[in-house]
Short mmCIF file of C-alpha atoms in Angstrom, two decimals:
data_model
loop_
_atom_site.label_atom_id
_atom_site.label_comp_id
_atom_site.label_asym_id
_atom_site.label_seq_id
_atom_site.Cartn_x
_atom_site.Cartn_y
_atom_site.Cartn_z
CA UNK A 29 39.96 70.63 265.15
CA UNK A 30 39.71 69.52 261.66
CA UNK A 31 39.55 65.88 262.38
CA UNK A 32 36.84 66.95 264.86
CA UNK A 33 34.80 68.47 261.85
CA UNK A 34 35.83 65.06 259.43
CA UNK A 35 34.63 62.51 261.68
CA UNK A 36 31.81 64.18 263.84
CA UNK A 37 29.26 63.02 261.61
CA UNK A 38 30.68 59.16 261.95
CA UNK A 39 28.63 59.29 265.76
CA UNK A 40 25.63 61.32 264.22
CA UNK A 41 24.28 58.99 261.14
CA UNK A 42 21.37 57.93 263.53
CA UNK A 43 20.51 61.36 264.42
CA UNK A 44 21.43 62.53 260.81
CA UNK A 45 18.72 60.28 259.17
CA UNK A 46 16.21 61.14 261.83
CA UNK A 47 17.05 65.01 261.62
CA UNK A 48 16.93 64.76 257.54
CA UNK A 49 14.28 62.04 256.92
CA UNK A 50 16.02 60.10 254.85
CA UNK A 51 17.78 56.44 254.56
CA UNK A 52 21.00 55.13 255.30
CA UNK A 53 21.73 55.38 251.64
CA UNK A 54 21.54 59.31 251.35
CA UNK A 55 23.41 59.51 254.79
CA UNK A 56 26.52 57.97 253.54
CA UNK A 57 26.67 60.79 250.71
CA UNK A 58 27.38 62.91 253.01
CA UNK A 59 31.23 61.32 253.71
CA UNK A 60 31.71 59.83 249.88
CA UNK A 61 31.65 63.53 248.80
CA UNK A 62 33.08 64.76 252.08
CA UNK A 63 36.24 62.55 251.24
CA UNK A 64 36.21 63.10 247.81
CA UNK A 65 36.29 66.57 247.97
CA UNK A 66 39.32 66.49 250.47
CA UNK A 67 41.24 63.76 247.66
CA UNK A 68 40.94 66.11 244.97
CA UNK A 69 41.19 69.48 246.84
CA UNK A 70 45.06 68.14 247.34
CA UNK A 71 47.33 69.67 244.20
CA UNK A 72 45.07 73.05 244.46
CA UNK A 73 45.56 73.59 247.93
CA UNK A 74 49.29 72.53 247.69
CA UNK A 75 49.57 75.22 245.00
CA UNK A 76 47.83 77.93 247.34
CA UNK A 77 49.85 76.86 249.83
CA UNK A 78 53.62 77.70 248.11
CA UNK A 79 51.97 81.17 247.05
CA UNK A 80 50.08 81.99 250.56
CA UNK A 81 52.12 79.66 253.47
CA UNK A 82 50.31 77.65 256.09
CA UNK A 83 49.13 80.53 258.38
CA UNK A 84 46.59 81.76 255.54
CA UNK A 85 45.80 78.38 254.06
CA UNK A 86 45.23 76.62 257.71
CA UNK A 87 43.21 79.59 258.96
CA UNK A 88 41.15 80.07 255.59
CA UNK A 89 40.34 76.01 256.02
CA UNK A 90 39.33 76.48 259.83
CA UNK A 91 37.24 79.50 258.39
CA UNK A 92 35.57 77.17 255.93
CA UNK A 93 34.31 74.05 258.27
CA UNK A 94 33.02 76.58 260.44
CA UNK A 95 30.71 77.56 257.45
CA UNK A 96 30.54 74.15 256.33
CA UNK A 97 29.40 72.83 259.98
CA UNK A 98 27.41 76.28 260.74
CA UNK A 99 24.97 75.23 257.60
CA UNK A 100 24.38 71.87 259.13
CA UNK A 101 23.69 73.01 262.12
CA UNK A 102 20.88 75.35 260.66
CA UNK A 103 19.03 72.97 257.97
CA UNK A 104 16.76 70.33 257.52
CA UNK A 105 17.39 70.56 253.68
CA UNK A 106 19.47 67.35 252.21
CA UNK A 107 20.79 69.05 249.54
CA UNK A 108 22.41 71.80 252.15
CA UNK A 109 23.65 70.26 254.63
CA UNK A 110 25.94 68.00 251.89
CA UNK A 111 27.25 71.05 250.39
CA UNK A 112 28.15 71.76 254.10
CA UNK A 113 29.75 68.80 254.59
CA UNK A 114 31.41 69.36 251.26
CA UNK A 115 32.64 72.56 252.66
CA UNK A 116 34.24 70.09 255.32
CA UNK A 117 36.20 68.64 253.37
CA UNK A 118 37.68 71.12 251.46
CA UNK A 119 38.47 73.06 254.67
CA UNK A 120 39.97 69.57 256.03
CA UNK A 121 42.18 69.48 252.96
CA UNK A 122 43.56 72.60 253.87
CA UNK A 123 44.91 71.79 256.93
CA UNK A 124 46.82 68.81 257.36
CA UNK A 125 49.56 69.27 254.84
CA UNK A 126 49.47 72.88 256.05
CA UNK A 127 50.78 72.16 258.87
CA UNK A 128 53.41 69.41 258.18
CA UNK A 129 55.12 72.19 256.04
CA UNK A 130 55.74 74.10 258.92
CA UNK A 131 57.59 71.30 260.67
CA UNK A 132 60.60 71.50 258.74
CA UNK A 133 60.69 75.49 258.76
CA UNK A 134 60.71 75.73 262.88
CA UNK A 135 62.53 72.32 263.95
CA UNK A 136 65.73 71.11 262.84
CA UNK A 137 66.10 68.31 260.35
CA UNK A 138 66.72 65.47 262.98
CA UNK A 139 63.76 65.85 264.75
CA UNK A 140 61.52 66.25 261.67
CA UNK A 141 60.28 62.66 261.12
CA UNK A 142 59.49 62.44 265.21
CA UNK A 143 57.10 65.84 265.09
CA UNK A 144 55.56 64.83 261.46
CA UNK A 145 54.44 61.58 263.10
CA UNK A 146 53.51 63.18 266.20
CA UNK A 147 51.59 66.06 264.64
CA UNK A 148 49.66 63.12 263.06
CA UNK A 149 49.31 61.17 266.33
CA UNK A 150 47.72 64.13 268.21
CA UNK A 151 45.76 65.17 265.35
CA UNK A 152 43.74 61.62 265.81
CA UNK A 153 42.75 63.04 269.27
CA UNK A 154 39.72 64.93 267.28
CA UNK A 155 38.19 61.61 266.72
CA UNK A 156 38.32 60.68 270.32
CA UNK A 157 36.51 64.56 271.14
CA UNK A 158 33.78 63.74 268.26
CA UNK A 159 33.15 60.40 270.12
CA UNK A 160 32.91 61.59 273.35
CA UNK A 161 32.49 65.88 273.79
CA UNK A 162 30.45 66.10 270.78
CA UNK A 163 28.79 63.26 271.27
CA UNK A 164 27.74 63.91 274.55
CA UNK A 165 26.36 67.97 273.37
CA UNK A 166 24.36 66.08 270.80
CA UNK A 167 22.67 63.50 272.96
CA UNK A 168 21.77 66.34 275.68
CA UNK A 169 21.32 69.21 273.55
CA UNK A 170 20.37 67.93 270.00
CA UNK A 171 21.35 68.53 266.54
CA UNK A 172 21.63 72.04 266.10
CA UNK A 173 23.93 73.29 269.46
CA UNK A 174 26.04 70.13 268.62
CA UNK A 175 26.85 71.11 265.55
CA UNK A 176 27.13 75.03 266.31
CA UNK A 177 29.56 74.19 269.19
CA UNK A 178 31.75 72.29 266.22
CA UNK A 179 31.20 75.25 263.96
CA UNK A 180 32.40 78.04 266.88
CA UNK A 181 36.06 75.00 267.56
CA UNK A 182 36.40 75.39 264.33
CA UNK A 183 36.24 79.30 264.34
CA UNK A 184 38.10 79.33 267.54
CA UNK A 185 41.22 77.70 265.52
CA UNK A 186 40.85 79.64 262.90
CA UNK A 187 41.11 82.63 265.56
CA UNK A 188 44.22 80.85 267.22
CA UNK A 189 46.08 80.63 263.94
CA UNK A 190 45.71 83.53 262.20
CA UNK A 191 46.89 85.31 265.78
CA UNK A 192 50.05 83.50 266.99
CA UNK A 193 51.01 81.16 263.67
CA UNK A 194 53.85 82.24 261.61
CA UNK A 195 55.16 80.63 258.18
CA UNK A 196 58.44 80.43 259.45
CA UNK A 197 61.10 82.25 261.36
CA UNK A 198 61.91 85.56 260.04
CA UNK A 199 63.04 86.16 256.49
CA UNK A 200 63.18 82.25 255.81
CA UNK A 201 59.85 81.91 253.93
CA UNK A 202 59.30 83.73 250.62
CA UNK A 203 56.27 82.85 248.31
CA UNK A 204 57.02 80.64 245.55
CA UNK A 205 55.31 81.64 241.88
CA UNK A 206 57.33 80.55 239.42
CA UNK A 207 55.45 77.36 238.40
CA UNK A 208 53.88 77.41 234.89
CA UNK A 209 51.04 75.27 234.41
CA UNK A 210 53.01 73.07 232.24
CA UNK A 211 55.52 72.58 235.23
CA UNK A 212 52.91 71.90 237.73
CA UNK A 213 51.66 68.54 235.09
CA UNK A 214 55.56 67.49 234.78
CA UNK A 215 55.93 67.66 238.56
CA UNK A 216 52.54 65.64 238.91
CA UNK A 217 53.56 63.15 236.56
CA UNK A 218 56.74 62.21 238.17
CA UNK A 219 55.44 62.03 241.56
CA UNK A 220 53.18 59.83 240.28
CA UNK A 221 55.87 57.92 238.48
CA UNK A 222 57.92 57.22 241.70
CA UNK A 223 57.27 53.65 243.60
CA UNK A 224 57.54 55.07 246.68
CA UNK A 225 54.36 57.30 246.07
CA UNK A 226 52.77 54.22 244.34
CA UNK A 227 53.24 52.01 247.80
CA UNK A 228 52.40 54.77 250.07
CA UNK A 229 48.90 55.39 247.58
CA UNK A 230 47.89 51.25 248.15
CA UNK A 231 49.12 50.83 251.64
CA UNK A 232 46.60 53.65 252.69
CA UNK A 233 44.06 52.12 249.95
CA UNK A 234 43.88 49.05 251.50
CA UNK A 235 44.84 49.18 254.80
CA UNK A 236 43.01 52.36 255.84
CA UNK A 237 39.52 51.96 254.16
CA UNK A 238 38.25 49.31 257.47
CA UNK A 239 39.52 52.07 260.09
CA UNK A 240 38.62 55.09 257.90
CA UNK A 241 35.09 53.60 257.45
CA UNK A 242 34.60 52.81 260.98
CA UNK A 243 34.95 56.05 262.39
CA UNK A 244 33.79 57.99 260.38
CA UNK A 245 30.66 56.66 258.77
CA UNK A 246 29.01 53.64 260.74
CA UNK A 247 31.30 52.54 263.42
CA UNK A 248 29.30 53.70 266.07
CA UNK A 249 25.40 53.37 264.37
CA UNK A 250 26.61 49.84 263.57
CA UNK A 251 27.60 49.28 267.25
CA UNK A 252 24.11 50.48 268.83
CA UNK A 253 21.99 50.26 266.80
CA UNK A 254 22.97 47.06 264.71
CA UNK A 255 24.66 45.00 267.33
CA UNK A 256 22.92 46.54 270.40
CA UNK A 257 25.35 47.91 272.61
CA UNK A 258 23.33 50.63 274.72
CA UNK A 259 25.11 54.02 274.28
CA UNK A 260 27.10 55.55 276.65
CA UNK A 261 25.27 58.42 278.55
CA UNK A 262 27.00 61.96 278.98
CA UNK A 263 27.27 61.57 282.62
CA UNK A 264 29.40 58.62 281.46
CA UNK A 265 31.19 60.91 279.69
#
């Protein structure tokens, strides 16, 4: 669901400009704060999350798209529908990590690696239901029940995790408190200081940004509308 909410505006910049009234330009705003908001939402929601576990944090960022998407949905102000889509991505940024730090508290070691990379994998299937679901509400029904049916996914996961989600089995997760804010720096630092982290930070730098743009900024505007291919209709769908 949250990749649903980060890349259903990648199939709506068309609409987005229309709906708005403004340029390309102003569209694009909407994802460079979107994604910058998710890059440094990182070390606070890490922090919330040793102190309140992935049940609260996941369901509290589910909780916050749905706002974020529910005040797009409603405005033809500029200026609110980014902070909605700044709401986005701080919601996003609550979620992902979230849930990889369950992996290791409910499967055991072995299998970790496998279920990290398949949490990933199936995560990417919200791109494929903004292309396609959400794409097909907004051609049929327009801008506002497009966006509202995001907004009430997004509360329905909320609604699914906060119900049946657990930290971890039974008297194996305990919140953890202890860091000073000088400890917090030190353990920055040295994260930061580690090559692995360095190669992992430019792999994704440069061999992300093509597919990362792509779907979720002008991928498919640049498809129809630039080079022409007719879009496909929701009976198609």
């Amino acid at each position: 669901m949250a990749v649903l909410q980060r890349s259903s505006f990648g199939v709506a910049g068309i609409e987005a400009s229309r709906h708005f009234g403004v340029g390309a330009g102003l569209v694009s705003m909407f994802v460079v704060l979107q994604l910058a908001v998710y890059a440094a939402a990182q070390v606070p929601v890490g922090l919330a999350l040793d102190r309140l576990g992935s049940r609260s944090v996941v369901t509290a960022g589910a909780l916050v798209m749905a706002v974020g998407q529910l005040l797009v949905a409603t405005t033809h102000s500029i200026t609110v529908a980014i902070i909605g889509r700044v709401l986005v991505g701080l919601g996003d940024a609550m979620t992902f990590n979230s849930v990889i730090r369950l992996v290791p508290a409910w499967f055991p070691p072995h299998v970790v690696p496998v279920v990290t990379q398949l949490t990933g994998l199936l995560g990417q299937l919200g791109q494929i239901l903004s292309a396609i679901p959400f794409r097909a509400a907004l051609a049929s029904y327009g801008w506002q029940p497009a966006f509202l049916a995001a907004a009430g996914a997004s509360l329905l996961a909320a609604t699914l995790m906060g119900t049946f989600t657990r930290n971890a089995p039974p008297g194996r997760w305990q919140p953890d408190t202890s860091g000073s804010l000088g400890a917090i720096v030190a353990s920055i630092r040295g994260i930061g200081a580690e090559p692995a982290t360095s190669l992992a930070f430019w792999i994704h730098f440069t061999v992300c940004f093509s597919t990362m743009m792509f779907p979720l900024m002008w991928g498919y505007p640049y498809m129809t509308a630039g080079l022409g291919y007719p879009p496909r209709s929701p009976a198609d769908c």
